Amino acid sequence: GESVGLHLPTLSVQEGDNSIINCAYSNSASDYFIWYKQESGKGPQFIIDIRSNMDKRQGQRVTVLLNKTVKHLSLQIAATQPGDSAVYFCAQGAQKLVFGQGTRLTINP
Amino acid sequence: DTGVSQDPRHKITKRGQNVTFRCDPISEHNRLYWYRQTLGQGPEFLTYFQNEAQLEKSRLLSDRFSAERPKGSFSTLEIQRTEQGDSAMYLCAAAGANPSTDTQYFGPGTRLTVL
């Protein structure tokens, strides 16, 4: 079956620095990957997605990289701001999503 | 705002009672999903609908759980004879018809506490 894991449960960065959150997956059958941001007491918020026919996709201050060879996905947040503090989840799948456990991003002033 | 609303936002109940949650997506959302999230974990898939048809149910969805989407618009999730292990955040997500292009957008969730 599918499993999605994250390399670190917590990540602490200085405000203004870049953040990199990593994710590993095991199932190559699904070609759709999504990053969600979840703030305390709220539902997951879509950030960015990528399909397996791409290696990189950029949004506003965020970049997702997909390495299919090693089954690795990363989310890069540029110039991290206090409002970026949240738990970040990678998810895989087109119909039912399989989520990782999440990485809690903390911003130090 | 994702356009997906859930009601209630919080529910506290005693063990053994029945509870029902509601999810309202926008009209363009043909697909509707229910997930459960426990503390410190990612959401886990429970079930999903394409319009009014329930197409898949997880093994997590015991016989005490039932979901409906009678008119292909709003959906309800009912838990009968609640147990303390049912305490979790219940999330609804909705998406357009094409799983290859349409992302799932989540509502704010219903937090259930079973005493």
Short mmCIF file of C-alpha atoms in Angstrom, two decimals:
data_model
loop_
_atom_site.label_atom_id
_atom_site.label_comp_id
_atom_site.label_asym_id
_atom_site.label_seq_id
_atom_site.Cartn_x
_atom_site.Cartn_y
_atom_site.Cartn_z
CA GLY A 1 0.00 0.00 0.00
CA GLU A 2 0.96 3.62 -0.01
CA SER A 3 2.90 5.29 2.71
CA VAL A 4 4.20 8.78 2.94
CA GLY A 5 6.74 9.83 5.49
CA LEU A 6 8.51 12.98 6.55
CA HIS A 7 12.14 13.24 7.48
CA LEU A 8 11.71 15.54 10.50
CA PRO A 9 8.77 16.15 12.84
CA THR A 10 9.89 19.72 13.64
CA LEU A 11 11.82 22.44 11.87
CA SER A 12 12.89 25.73 13.38
CA VAL A 13 14.18 28.57 11.15
CA GLN A 14 15.04 32.21 11.51
CA GLU A 15 12.63 34.72 10.08
CA GLY A 16 13.79 35.66 6.60
CA ASP A 17 15.67 32.41 6.01
CA ASN A 18 14.58 29.77 3.53
CA SER A 19 12.84 26.64 4.82
CA ILE A 20 13.08 23.19 3.29
CA ILE A 21 10.62 20.47 4.31
CA ASN A 22 11.21 16.96 3.02
CA CYS A 23 8.97 14.00 2.33
CA ALA A 24 9.55 10.43 1.15
CA TYR A 25 6.98 8.21 -0.52
CA SER A 26 6.89 4.52 -1.34
CA ASN A 27 4.19 4.09 -3.97
CA SER A 28 5.16 5.08 -7.51
CA ALA A 29 1.73 4.25 -8.92
CA SER A 30 0.20 7.59 -7.98
CA ASP A 31 1.45 10.53 -10.01
CA TYR A 32 0.02 13.40 -8.01
CA PHE A 33 1.59 15.04 -4.96
CA ILE A 34 0.32 17.93 -2.89
CA TRP A 35 1.62 20.06 -0.05
CA TYR A 36 -0.83 21.34 2.54
CA LYS A 37 -0.37 23.81 5.39
CA GLN A 38 -2.40 23.35 8.56
CA GLU A 39 -2.66 25.98 11.26
CA SER A 40 -3.89 25.14 14.71
CA GLY A 41 -7.61 24.41 14.80
CA LYS A 42 -8.05 24.72 11.05
CA GLY A 43 -8.37 22.37 8.10
CA PRO A 44 -5.43 21.73 5.74
CA GLN A 45 -4.86 24.55 3.27
CA PHE A 46 -3.63 23.77 -0.25
CA ILE A 47 -0.21 25.25 -1.00
CA ILE A 48 1.10 23.72 -4.18
CA ASP A 49 0.93 20.49 -6.17
CA ILE A 50 3.04 18.65 -8.70
CA ARG A 51 2.57 15.76 -11.08
CA SER A 52 5.13 13.09 -11.82
CA ASN A 53 5.77 14.42 -15.32
CA MET A 54 7.43 17.43 -13.68
CA ASP A 55 10.52 17.80 -11.49
CA LYS A 56 9.87 21.28 -10.19
CA ARG A 57 7.03 23.68 -9.79
CA GLN A 58 7.05 27.20 -8.38
CA GLY A 59 4.42 29.27 -6.70
CA GLN A 60 4.52 32.46 -4.72
CA ARG A 61 7.50 32.03 -2.35
CA VAL A 62 7.15 28.25 -2.55
CA THR A 63 8.83 25.66 -4.73
CA VAL A 64 8.13 21.94 -4.83
CA LEU A 65 10.78 19.54 -6.07
CA LEU A 66 10.07 15.95 -7.05
CA ASN A 67 12.79 13.34 -7.36
CA LYS A 68 11.18 10.20 -8.72
CA THR A 69 14.42 8.24 -8.70
CA VAL A 70 14.69 8.30 -4.92
CA LYS A 71 10.94 8.89 -4.32
CA HIS A 72 11.50 12.17 -2.55
CA LEU A 73 9.48 15.37 -2.45
CA SER A 74 10.47 18.69 -0.91
CA LEU A 75 8.82 22.02 -0.21
CA GLN A 76 10.96 25.12 -0.18
CA ILE A 77 9.64 28.32 1.37
CA ALA A 78 11.60 31.44 0.55
CA ALA A 79 12.09 34.27 3.04
CA THR A 80 10.11 32.55 5.78
CA GLN A 81 7.66 34.78 7.63
CA PRO A 82 5.92 34.40 11.01
CA GLY A 83 2.71 33.59 9.17
CA ASP A 84 4.37 30.48 7.76
CA SER A 85 4.33 28.86 11.20
CA ALA A 86 2.17 25.75 10.86
CA VAL A 87 2.29 22.01 10.31
CA TYR A 88 3.09 21.06 6.73
CA PHE A 89 1.85 17.83 5.20
CA CYS A 90 2.78 16.13 2.00
CA ALA A 91 0.05 14.01 0.46
CA GLN A 92 -0.09 11.61 -2.44
CA GLY A 93 -2.93 10.35 -4.59
CA ALA A 94 -5.58 11.47 -7.02
CA GLN A 95 -8.69 10.14 -5.31
CA LYS A 96 -8.06 9.25 -1.70
CA LEU A 97 -5.08 11.14 -0.38
CA VAL A 98 -2.39 9.47 1.71
CA PHE A 99 -0.82 11.94 4.12
CA GLY A 100 2.46 11.97 5.95
CA GLN A 101 2.62 12.76 9.67
CA GLY A 102 3.55 16.39 9.16
CA THR A 103 6.41 18.73 9.97
CA ARG A 104 5.86 21.56 12.42
CA LEU A 105 7.58 24.70 11.17
CA THR A 106 8.49 27.26 13.82
CA ILE A 107 9.80 30.71 12.95
CA ASN A 108 12.29 32.36 15.26
CA PRO A 109 12.30 36.18 15.27
CA ASP B 1 -11.83 30.48 1.80
CA THR B 2 -12.15 27.07 0.14
CA GLY B 3 -15.91 27.21 -0.14
CA VAL B 4 -16.24 24.06 1.99
CA SER B 5 -18.09 24.55 5.26
CA GLN B 6 -18.63 22.10 8.10
CA ASP B 7 -21.04 22.08 10.98
CA PRO B 8 -20.70 21.93 13.90
CA ARG B 9 -17.13 23.04 14.45
CA HIS B 10 -16.98 21.36 17.83
CA LYS B 11 -18.99 18.53 19.34
CA ILE B 12 -18.71 17.08 22.82
CA THR B 13 -20.71 13.95 23.50
CA LYS B 14 -20.92 11.13 25.98
CA ARG B 15 -19.88 7.62 25.08
CA GLY B 16 -22.70 5.68 23.52
CA GLN B 17 -24.46 8.68 22.00
CA ASN B 18 -24.97 9.20 18.27
CA VAL B 19 -23.55 12.23 16.47
CA THR B 20 -23.99 13.63 12.98
CA PHE B 21 -21.75 16.04 11.13
CA ARG B 22 -22.51 18.00 7.99
CA CYS B 23 -20.35 19.18 5.11
CA ASP B 24 -21.40 21.73 2.49
CA PRO B 25 -19.20 22.08 -0.58
CA ILE B 26 -19.77 24.53 -3.41
CA SER B 27 -21.90 23.35 -6.31
CA GLU B 28 -18.94 22.72 -8.62
CA HIS B 29 -17.51 20.10 -6.26
CA ASN B 30 -18.63 16.79 -7.70
CA ARG B 31 -16.30 14.82 -5.44
CA LEU B 32 -16.58 14.91 -1.67
CA TYR B 33 -14.30 13.18 0.84
CA TRP B 34 -14.30 12.51 4.55
CA TYR B 35 -11.06 12.17 6.50
CA ARG B 36 -10.28 11.70 10.17
CA GLN B 37 -7.32 13.31 11.89
CA THR B 38 -6.06 12.44 15.36
CA LEU B 39 -3.64 14.58 17.32
CA GLY B 40 -0.17 14.70 15.83
CA GLN B 41 -1.11 12.69 12.75
CA GLY B 42 -2.00 13.43 9.18
CA PRO B 43 -5.57 13.04 7.96
CA GLU B 44 -6.70 9.48 7.14
CA PHE B 45 -9.15 8.72 4.37
CA LEU B 46 -12.59 7.45 5.41
CA THR B 47 -14.84 7.57 2.35
CA TYR B 48 -15.66 9.51 -0.78
CA PHE B 49 -18.56 10.38 -3.06
CA GLN B 50 -18.80 11.17 -6.73
CA ASN B 51 -22.01 13.17 -6.84
CA GLU B 52 -24.45 11.08 -4.75
CA ALA B 53 -22.66 7.75 -5.21
CA GLN B 54 -20.43 6.51 -2.41
CA LEU B 55 -17.55 4.95 -4.33
CA GLU B 56 -15.09 3.83 -1.67
CA LYS B 57 -14.98 3.22 2.04
CA SER B 58 -11.89 2.71 4.16
CA ARG B 59 -11.52 -0.19 6.54
CA LEU B 60 -11.35 2.53 9.20
CA LEU B 61 -15.04 3.10 8.62
CA SER B 62 -16.60 0.61 11.00
CA ASP B 63 -20.24 -0.40 10.95
CA ARG B 64 -20.98 2.37 13.41
CA PHE B 65 -20.08 4.97 10.78
CA SER B 66 -22.34 5.91 7.90
CA ALA B 67 -22.04 8.67 5.34
CA GLU B 68 -24.57 9.98 2.88
CA ARG B 69 -24.77 12.52 0.10
CA PRO B 70 -28.41 12.21 -0.92
CA LYS B 71 -28.64 14.93 -3.57
CA GLY B 72 -25.02 15.13 -4.57
CA SER B 73 -24.56 18.39 -2.70
CA PHE B 74 -24.12 18.39 1.09
CA SER B 75 -22.98 15.28 2.93
CA THR B 76 -23.51 13.92 6.43
CA LEU B 77 -21.32 11.62 8.51
CA GLU B 78 -23.02 9.82 11.37
CA ILE B 79 -21.31 7.92 14.15
CA GLN B 80 -23.52 5.64 16.22
CA ARG B 81 -22.74 4.50 19.75
CA THR B 82 -19.69 6.71 19.98
CA GLU B 83 -16.56 5.44 21.71
CA GLN B 84 -13.70 7.40 23.23
CA GLY B 85 -11.49 6.26 20.35
CA ASP B 86 -13.73 8.19 17.97
CA SER B 87 -12.42 11.46 19.39
CA ALA B 88 -10.72 13.21 16.50
CA MET B 89 -11.03 15.99 13.95
CA TYR B 90 -13.36 15.01 11.11
CA LEU B 91 -12.44 16.77 7.91
CA CYS B 92 -14.42 17.14 4.74
CA ALA B 93 -12.71 17.85 1.43
CA ALA B 94 -14.23 18.57 -1.96
CA ALA B 95 -12.99 18.77 -5.52
CA GLY B 96 -14.11 19.10 -9.10
CA ALA B 97 -14.90 16.14 -11.28
CA ASN B 98 -11.44 15.45 -12.70
CA PRO B 99 -9.02 13.76 -10.26
CA SER B 100 -6.18 14.39 -12.70
CA THR B 101 -6.53 18.15 -12.50
CA ASP B 102 -8.81 19.11 -9.60
CA THR B 103 -7.27 19.46 -6.14
CA GLN B 104 -9.07 18.59 -2.93
CA TYR B 105 -9.91 21.58 -0.76
CA PHE B 106 -10.62 21.08 2.90
CA GLY B 107 -13.20 22.53 5.21
CA PRO B 108 -12.38 23.71 8.75
CA GLY B 109 -13.26 20.36 10.29
CA THR B 110 -15.46 19.19 13.15
CA ARG B 111 -13.63 18.37 16.35
CA LEU B 112 -15.33 15.53 18.21
CA THR B 113 -14.66 14.81 21.85
CA VAL B 114 -16.20 11.68 23.33
CA LEU B 115 -16.27 11.66 27.12
#
